[in-house]
Backbone as JSON, one array per atom type, in Angstrom:
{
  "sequence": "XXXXXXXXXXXXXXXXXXXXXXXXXXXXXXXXXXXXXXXXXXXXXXXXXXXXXXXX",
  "N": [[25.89, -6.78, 2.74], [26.38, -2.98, 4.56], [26.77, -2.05, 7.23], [25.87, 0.61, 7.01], [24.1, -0.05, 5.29], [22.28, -1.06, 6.02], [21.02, 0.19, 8.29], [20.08, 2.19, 7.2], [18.09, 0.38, 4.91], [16.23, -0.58, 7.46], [15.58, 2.06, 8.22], [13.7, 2.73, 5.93], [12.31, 0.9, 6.22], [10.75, 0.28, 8.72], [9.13, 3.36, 8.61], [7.61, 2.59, 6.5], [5.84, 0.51, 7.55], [4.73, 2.2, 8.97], [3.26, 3.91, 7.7], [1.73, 2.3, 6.51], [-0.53, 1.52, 7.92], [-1.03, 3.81, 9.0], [-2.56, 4.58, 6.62], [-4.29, 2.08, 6.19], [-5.59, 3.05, 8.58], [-7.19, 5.57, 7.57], [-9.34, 4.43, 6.55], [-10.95, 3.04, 8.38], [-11.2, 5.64, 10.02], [-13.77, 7.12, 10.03], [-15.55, 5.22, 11.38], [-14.31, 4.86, 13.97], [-11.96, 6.54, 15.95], [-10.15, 5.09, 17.28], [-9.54, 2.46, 16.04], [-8.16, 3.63, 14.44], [-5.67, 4.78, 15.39], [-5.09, 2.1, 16.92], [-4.37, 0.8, 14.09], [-2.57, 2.2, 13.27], [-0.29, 2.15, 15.39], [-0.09, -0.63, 15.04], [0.88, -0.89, 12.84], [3.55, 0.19, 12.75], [4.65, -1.31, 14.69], [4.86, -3.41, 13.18], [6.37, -2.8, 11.53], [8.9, -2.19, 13.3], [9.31, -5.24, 13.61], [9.9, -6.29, 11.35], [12.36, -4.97, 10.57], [13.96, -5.74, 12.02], [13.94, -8.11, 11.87], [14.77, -7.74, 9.51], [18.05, -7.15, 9.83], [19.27, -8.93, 10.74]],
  "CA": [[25.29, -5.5, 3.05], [27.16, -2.83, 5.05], [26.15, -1.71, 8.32], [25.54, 1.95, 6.94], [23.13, -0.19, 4.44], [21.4, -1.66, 7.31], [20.54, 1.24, 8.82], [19.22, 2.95, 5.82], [16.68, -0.06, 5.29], [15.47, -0.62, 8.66], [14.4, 3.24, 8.26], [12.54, 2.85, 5.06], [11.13, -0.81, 6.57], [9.76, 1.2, 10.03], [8.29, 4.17, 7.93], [6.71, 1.79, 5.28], [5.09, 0.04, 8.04], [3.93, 3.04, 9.4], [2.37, 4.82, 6.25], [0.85, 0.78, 5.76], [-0.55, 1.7, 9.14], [-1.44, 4.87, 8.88], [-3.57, 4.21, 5.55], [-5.36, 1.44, 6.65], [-6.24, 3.85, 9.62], [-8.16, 6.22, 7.73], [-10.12, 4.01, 5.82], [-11.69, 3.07, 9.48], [-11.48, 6.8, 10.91], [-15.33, 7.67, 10.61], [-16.48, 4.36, 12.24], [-13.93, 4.93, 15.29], [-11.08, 7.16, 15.92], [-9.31, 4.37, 18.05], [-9.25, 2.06, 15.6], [-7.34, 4.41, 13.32], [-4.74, 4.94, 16.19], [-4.63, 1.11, 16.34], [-3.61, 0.47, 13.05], [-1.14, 3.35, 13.6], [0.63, 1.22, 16.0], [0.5, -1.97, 14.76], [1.99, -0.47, 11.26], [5.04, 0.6, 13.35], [5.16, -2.24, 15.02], [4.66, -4.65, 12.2], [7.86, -1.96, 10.67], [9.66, -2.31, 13.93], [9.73, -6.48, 13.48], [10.49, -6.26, 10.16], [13.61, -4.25, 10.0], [15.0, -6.36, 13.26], [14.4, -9.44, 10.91], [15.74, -7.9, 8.16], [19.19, -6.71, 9.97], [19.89, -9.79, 10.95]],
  "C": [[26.05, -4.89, 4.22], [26.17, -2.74, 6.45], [25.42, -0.39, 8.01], [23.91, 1.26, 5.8], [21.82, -0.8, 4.54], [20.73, -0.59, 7.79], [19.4, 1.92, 8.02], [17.9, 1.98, 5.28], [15.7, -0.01, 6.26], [14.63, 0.73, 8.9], [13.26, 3.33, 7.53], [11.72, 1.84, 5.71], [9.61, 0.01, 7.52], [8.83, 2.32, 9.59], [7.51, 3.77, 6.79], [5.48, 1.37, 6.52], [4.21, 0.85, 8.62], [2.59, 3.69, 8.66], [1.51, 3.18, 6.11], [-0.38, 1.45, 6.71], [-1.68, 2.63, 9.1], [-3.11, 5.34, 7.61], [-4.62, 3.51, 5.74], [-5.99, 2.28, 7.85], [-7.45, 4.85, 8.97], [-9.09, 5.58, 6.82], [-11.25, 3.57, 6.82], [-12.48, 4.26, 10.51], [-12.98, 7.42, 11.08], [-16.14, 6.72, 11.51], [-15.47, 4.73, 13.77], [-12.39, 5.26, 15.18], [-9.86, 5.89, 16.71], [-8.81, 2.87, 17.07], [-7.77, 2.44, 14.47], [-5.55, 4.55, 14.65], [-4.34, 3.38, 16.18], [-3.8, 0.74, 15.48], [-2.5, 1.04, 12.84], [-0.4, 2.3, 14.26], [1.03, -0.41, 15.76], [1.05, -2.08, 13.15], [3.23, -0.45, 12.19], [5.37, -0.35, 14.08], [5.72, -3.46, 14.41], [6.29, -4.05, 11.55], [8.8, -2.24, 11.52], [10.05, -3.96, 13.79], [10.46, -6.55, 12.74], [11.59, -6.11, 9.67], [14.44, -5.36, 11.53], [15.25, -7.52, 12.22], [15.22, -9.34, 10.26], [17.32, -7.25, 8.49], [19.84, -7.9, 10.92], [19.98, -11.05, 10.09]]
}
């Protein structure tokens, strides 16, 4: 895999994890807005691991 093909995953990985994220957020959003922000961040985080794993 090149480097240009690296790149190009690690974006879809980080924006998958986000939208994971993001989804599970509003399925919580009427019991508590902070939860939904939560899951926001630990999608993008869970996306940010992910793509480090997977570019190495």
């Amino acid at each position: 895999m090149t480097d240009n093909d690296k790149k190009k995953v690690s974006g879809l990985v980080i924006g998958g994890g986000l939208l994971i994220g993001i989804g599970v957020g509003f399925l919580f959003l009427p019991d508590s807005p902070f939860v939904f922000v939560g899951s926001s961040m630990i999608g993008l985080g869970g996306g940010l691991c992910l793509s480090f794993l997977w570019s190495h």
